[in-house]
Each structure stands twice: as structure tokens, then as C-alpha cells.
Amino acid sequence: AFLDLTGLSEVSGVWRATATVPCTYKHMEGFAQQTLLWTVVDNQISGTVFRRDSSGDHVFLAKYRDRVGVPSDAPGNVSLHILDLEFSDRGTYTCQVTWRASNSSLVVREIATKLEVVKVAATKPIIRAGELGLVVPAGASTSLTCVASGSPPISYRWFRSVPARKALLLSSQAELAWDHLQPSDSGKYYCEAENR
């Protein structure tokens, strides 16, 4: 198809997670993208969410500041990513792209997508167990990663078991890493995952 935008008529995103409102096109020789405009209409507001032009990327509505973006490294992919989705982000989002042809004429296309925000049933984190009895040579680098499914956001903590003492908290990240392992690093390590 000649410079057509592809997307979906409706998408749903999970509250507090990241949602993608898709909008893509096939790059064609002789046509350069001039502007990209993302607008939204809901029962409270209508306005420009995001604009990309020769001067860069601009976010217009304050409630979207630091929460929206469009890939810049994938030609033809102008999908809108919304972080930390709120119920107030529900609405109809329109992706409008303007191209300049080699003869300087302009071509404009747009598609609209309805975004629903759903609150998933809260689920406790379930940790996927790693292999037990990991053997790594001294001097090597390695890491342990805690992977859990459940309702976001999930926080992680890594501990080292110390016999007859309180476990040592080592990290509040999902990954526990060593650059240069020592024999003294041998021991039992475990991870905790927690959500609301």
C-alpha cells in the first residue's frame, strides 16, 4: 500500500505498566518523514501528546511529561510508548504522519486507536528458581538474577545465608553481580520478591 499507516483499532494496557499504541509504516524511497503528531481525545481533554519534527521531540500535555516516547532508532516505527499507565490515560489516540515527497508535495496519513486501561487481578510474585549448586571458578565474573512473575511493580532483595546469624542483605536489585569471584564468596544466596 502507498504510504499507509498500520495499527490497531483498540489496545488495552495494564494499570501502572507500560502500554504501546502501535503505528508503523513501510519506508518508501523519495518520501521523508516531516512530522509525527500523536493526539488524544477523552472525556476530559483533547490535545497533542507528542510531536516529532526537525527541531526534535516535544511532549505538550503536562500529564504525559517524562512518561511518553516514540522509538527513534527504527525507521517506520512511530508507535507511542506510555510508561506507568494511569486510568486517566484512557482515550482515543491518533497517529498522524506527514511526509515530504521528492517533488516537495506533502502526504498526510492518520490512524486512530482506542486505549483501554485494565487493572489486572493482583497476583503474588512467583519466583522462577535457578539451578542449585552453581560452581564458578575463582577470579571469574558471574551474576545471579531473580526472575518473578506477578503484579508490577515487583521489588527484589538478595541475601546471603550466614549460619547462626541473621542473613546479610546484599542488594535491592534483581541482579546480584561479582566482577572477580573469591573463594570466600562461596555460600548460600537467596532472593526475595515483593509487590503491593
mmCIF file of N, CA and C in Angstrom, residues 81-135:
data_model
loop_
_atom_site.group_PDB
_atom_site.id
_atom_site.type_symbol
_atom_site.label_atom_id
_atom_site.label_comp_id
_atom_site.label_asym_id
_atom_site.label_seq_id
_atom_site.Cartn_x
_atom_site.Cartn_y
_atom_site.Cartn_z
ATOM 1 N N HIS A 81 4.839 4.891 23.186
ATOM 2 C CA HIS A 81 5.003 4.128 24.426
ATOM 3 C C HIS A 81 4.613 5.028 25.593
ATOM 4 N N ILE A 82 3.716 4.526 26.444
ATOM 5 C CA ILE A 82 3.287 5.284 27.624
ATOM 6 C C ILE A 82 3.709 4.496 28.857
ATOM 7 N N LEU A 83 4.531 5.123 29.706
ATOM 8 C CA LEU A 83 5.018 4.468 30.916
ATOM 9 C C LEU A 83 4.056 4.700 32.068
ATOM 10 N N ASP A 84 4.089 3.794 33.039
ATOM 11 C CA ASP A 84 3.354 3.955 34.294
ATOM 12 C C ASP A 84 1.902 4.371 34.023
ATOM 13 N N LEU A 85 1.211 3.527 33.274
ATOM 14 C CA LEU A 85 -0.130 3.821 32.772
ATOM 15 C C LEU A 85 -1.113 4.180 33.886
ATOM 16 N N GLU A 86 -1.856 5.254 33.684
ATOM 17 C CA GLU A 86 -2.886 5.694 34.631
ATOM 18 C C GLU A 86 -4.266 5.445 34.006
ATOM 19 N N PHE A 87 -5.301 5.335 34.844
ATOM 20 C CA PHE A 87 -6.658 5.169 34.301
ATOM 21 C C PHE A 87 -7.060 6.383 33.467
ATOM 22 N N SER A 88 -6.513 7.557 33.819
ATOM 23 C CA SER A 88 -6.851 8.772 33.065
ATOM 24 C C SER A 88 -6.204 8.799 31.676
ATOM 25 N N ASP A 89 -5.354 7.811 31.355
ATOM 26 C CA ASP A 89 -4.746 7.747 30.015
ATOM 27 C C ASP A 89 -5.689 7.111 28.992
ATOM 28 N N ARG A 90 -6.839 6.595 29.463
ATOM 29 C CA ARG A 90 -7.821 6.039 28.521
ATOM 30 C C ARG A 90 -8.215 7.093 27.514
ATOM 31 N N GLY A 91 -8.467 6.680 26.282
ATOM 32 C CA GLY A 91 -8.916 7.644 25.278
ATOM 33 C C GLY A 91 -8.619 7.136 23.885
ATOM 34 N N THR A 92 -8.888 7.969 22.903
ATOM 35 C CA THR A 92 -8.604 7.630 21.514
ATOM 36 C C THR A 92 -7.376 8.415 21.076
ATOM 37 N N TYR A 93 -6.347 7.687 20.695
ATOM 38 C CA TYR A 93 -5.063 8.274 20.302
ATOM 39 C C TYR A 93 -4.959 8.249 18.777
ATOM 40 N N THR A 94 -4.597 9.383 18.195
ATOM 41 C CA THR A 94 -4.445 9.458 16.741
ATOM 42 C C THR A 94 -2.988 9.696 16.388
ATOM 43 N N CYS A 95 -2.490 8.849 15.498
ATOM 44 C CA CYS A 95 -1.124 8.955 14.983
ATOM 45 C C CYS A 95 -1.230 9.611 13.606
ATOM 46 N N GLN A 96 -0.575 10.759 13.444
ATOM 47 C CA GLN A 96 -0.610 11.448 12.146
ATOM 48 C C GLN A 96 0.823 11.673 11.665
ATOM 49 N N VAL A 97 1.096 11.176 10.469
ATOM 50 C CA VAL A 97 2.436 11.329 9.893
ATOM 51 C C VAL A 97 2.337 12.153 8.614
ATOM 52 N N THR A 98 3.253 13.112 8.489
ATOM 53 C CA THR A 98 3.360 13.913 7.266
ATOM 54 C C THR A 98 4.709 13.624 6.619
ATOM 55 N N TRP A 99 4.671 13.259 5.331
ATOM 56 C CA TRP A 99 5.901 13.035 4.570
ATOM 57 C C TRP A 99 6.052 14.130 3.524
ATOM 58 N N ARG A 100 7.314 14.448 3.188
ATOM 59 C CA ARG A 100 7.584 15.340 2.054
ATOM 60 C C ARG A 100 8.111 14.489 0.916
ATOM 61 N N ALA A 101 7.466 14.613 -0.236
ATOM 62 C CA ALA A 101 7.897 13.856 -1.412
ATOM 63 C C ALA A 101 9.065 14.583 -2.083
ATOM 64 N N SER A 102 9.750 13.884 -2.990
ATOM 65 C CA SER A 102 10.913 14.492 -3.656
ATOM 66 C C SER A 102 10.510 15.718 -4.483
ATOM 67 N N ASN A 103 9.239 15.804 -4.897
ATOM 68 C CA ASN A 103 8.779 16.991 -5.636
ATOM 69 C C ASN A 103 8.238 18.064 -4.684
ATOM 70 N N SER A 104 8.537 17.906 -3.374
ATOM 71 C CA SER A 104 8.165 18.856 -2.312
ATOM 72 C C SER A 104 6.683 18.855 -1.923
ATOM 73 N N SER A 105 5.871 17.998 -2.544
ATOM 74 C CA SER A 105 4.474 17.931 -2.093
ATOM 75 C C SER A 105 4.411 17.154 -0.780
ATOM 76 N N LEU A 106 3.345 17.381 -0.019
ATOM 77 C CA LEU A 106 3.204 16.727 1.279
ATOM 78 C C LEU A 106 2.129 15.651 1.234
ATOM 79 N N VAL A 107 2.376 14.556 1.915
ATOM 80 C CA VAL A 107 1.404 13.469 2.033
ATOM 81 C C VAL A 107 1.121 13.289 3.524
ATOM 82 N N VAL A 108 -0.164 13.262 3.888
ATOM 83 C CA VAL A 108 -0.546 13.128 5.300
ATOM 84 C C VAL A 108 -1.442 11.900 5.472
ATOM 85 N N ARG A 109 -1.133 11.097 6.492
ATOM 86 C CA ARG A 109 -1.976 9.942 6.804
ATOM 87 C C ARG A 109 -2.196 9.913 8.323
ATOM 88 N N GLU A 110 -3.330 9.380 8.750
ATOM 89 C CA GLU A 110 -3.535 9.217 10.187
ATOM 90 C C GLU A 110 -4.369 7.986 10.487
ATOM 91 N N ILE A 111 -4.153 7.409 11.667
ATOM 92 C CA ILE A 111 -4.991 6.309 12.153
ATOM 93 C C ILE A 111 -5.281 6.548 13.630
ATOM 94 N N ALA A 112 -6.446 6.075 14.074
ATOM 95 C CA ALA A 112 -6.854 6.265 15.469
ATOM 96 C C ALA A 112 -6.942 4.913 16.161
ATOM 97 N N THR A 113 -6.536 4.889 17.408
ATOM 98 C CA THR A 113 -6.564 3.680 18.227
ATOM 99 C C THR A 113 -7.147 4.014 19.585
ATOM 100 N N LYS A 114 -8.089 3.200 20.033
ATOM 101 C CA LYS A 114 -8.689 3.398 21.358
ATOM 102 C C LYS A 114 -7.850 2.640 22.380
ATOM 103 N N LEU A 115 -7.468 3.332 23.460
ATOM 104 C CA LEU A 115 -6.685 2.706 24.527
ATOM 105 C C LEU A 115 -7.555 2.512 25.759
ATOM 106 N N GLU A 116 -7.631 1.263 26.213
ATOM 107 C CA GLU A 116 -8.323 0.933 27.455
ATOM 108 C C GLU A 116 -7.263 0.636 28.503
ATOM 109 N N VAL A 117 -7.542 0.971 29.748
ATOM 110 C CA VAL A 117 -6.614 0.653 30.834
ATOM 111 C C VAL A 117 -7.318 -0.331 31.761
ATOM 112 N N VAL A 118 -6.685 -1.474 31.996
ATOM 113 C CA VAL A 118 -7.300 -2.501 32.834
ATOM 114 C C VAL A 118 -6.461 -2.719 34.082
ATOM 115 N N LYS A 119 -7.145 -3.021 35.166
ATOM 116 C CA LYS A 119 -6.430 -3.339 36.403
ATOM 117 C C LYS A 119 -6.451 -4.846 36.530
ATOM 118 N N VAL A 120 -5.296 -5.464 36.400
ATOM 119 C CA VAL A 120 -5.274 -6.931 36.466
ATOM 120 C C VAL A 120 -5.496 -7.360 37.905
ATOM 121 N N ALA A 121 -6.033 -8.561 38.051
ATOM 122 C CA ALA A 121 -6.177 -9.127 39.381
ATOM 123 C C ALA A 121 -4.789 -9.208 39.989
ATOM 124 N N ALA A 122 -4.645 -8.682 41.205
ATOM 125 C CA ALA A 122 -3.328 -8.673 41.838
ATOM 126 C C ALA A 122 -2.872 -10.102 42.086
ATOM 127 N N THR A 123 -1.645 -10.391 41.693
ATOM 128 C CA THR A 123 -1.092 -11.727 41.927
ATOM 129 C C THR A 123 0.218 -11.590 42.677
ATOM 130 N N LYS A 124 0.433 -12.513 43.625
ATOM 131 C CA LYS A 124 1.674 -12.527 44.388
ATOM 132 C C LYS A 124 2.826 -12.877 43.446
ATOM 133 N N PRO A 125 4.039 -12.383 43.774
ATOM 134 C CA PRO A 125 5.175 -12.771 42.925
ATOM 135 C C PRO A 125 5.463 -14.263 43.056
ATOM 136 N N ILE A 126 5.779 -14.876 41.939
ATOM 137 C CA ILE A 126 6.235 -16.273 41.949
ATOM 138 C C ILE A 126 7.629 -16.258 41.343
ATOM 139 N N ILE A 127 8.601 -16.741 42.115
ATOM 140 C CA ILE A 127 9.989 -16.722 41.644
ATOM 141 C C ILE A 127 10.264 -17.994 40.863
ATOM 142 N N ARG A 128 10.894 -17.805 39.706
ATOM 143 C CA ARG A 128 11.339 -18.961 38.921
ATOM 144 C C ARG A 128 12.701 -19.367 39.471
ATOM 145 N N ALA A 129 12.800 -20.580 40.019
ATOM 146 C CA ALA A 129 14.037 -20.994 40.690
ATOM 147 C C ALA A 129 15.157 -21.207 39.680
ATOM 148 N N GLY A 130 16.341 -20.778 40.061
ATOM 149 C CA GLY A 130 17.530 -21.019 39.235
ATOM 150 C C GLY A 130 18.114 -22.369 39.594
ATOM 151 N N GLU A 131 19.239 -22.714 38.936
ATOM 152 C CA GLU A 131 19.853 -24.005 39.251
ATOM 153 C C GLU A 131 20.545 -23.911 40.611
ATOM 154 N N LEU A 132 20.497 -25.023 41.336
ATOM 155 C CA LEU A 132 21.159 -25.090 42.638
ATOM 156 C C LEU A 132 22.553 -25.685 42.444
ATOM 157 N N GLY A 133 23.460 -25.338 43.353
ATOM 158 C CA GLY A 133 24.799 -25.920 43.287
ATOM 159 C C GLY A 133 25.609 -25.385 42.127
ATOM 160 N N LEU A 134 25.580 -24.073 41.956
ATOM 161 C CA LEU A 134 26.323 -23.440 40.869
ATOM 162 C C LEU A 134 27.808 -23.425 41.224
ATOM 163 N N VAL A 135 28.677 -23.893 40.306
ATOM 164 C CA VAL A 135 30.122 -23.891 40.542
ATOM 165 C C VAL A 135 30.770 -22.964 39.532
#
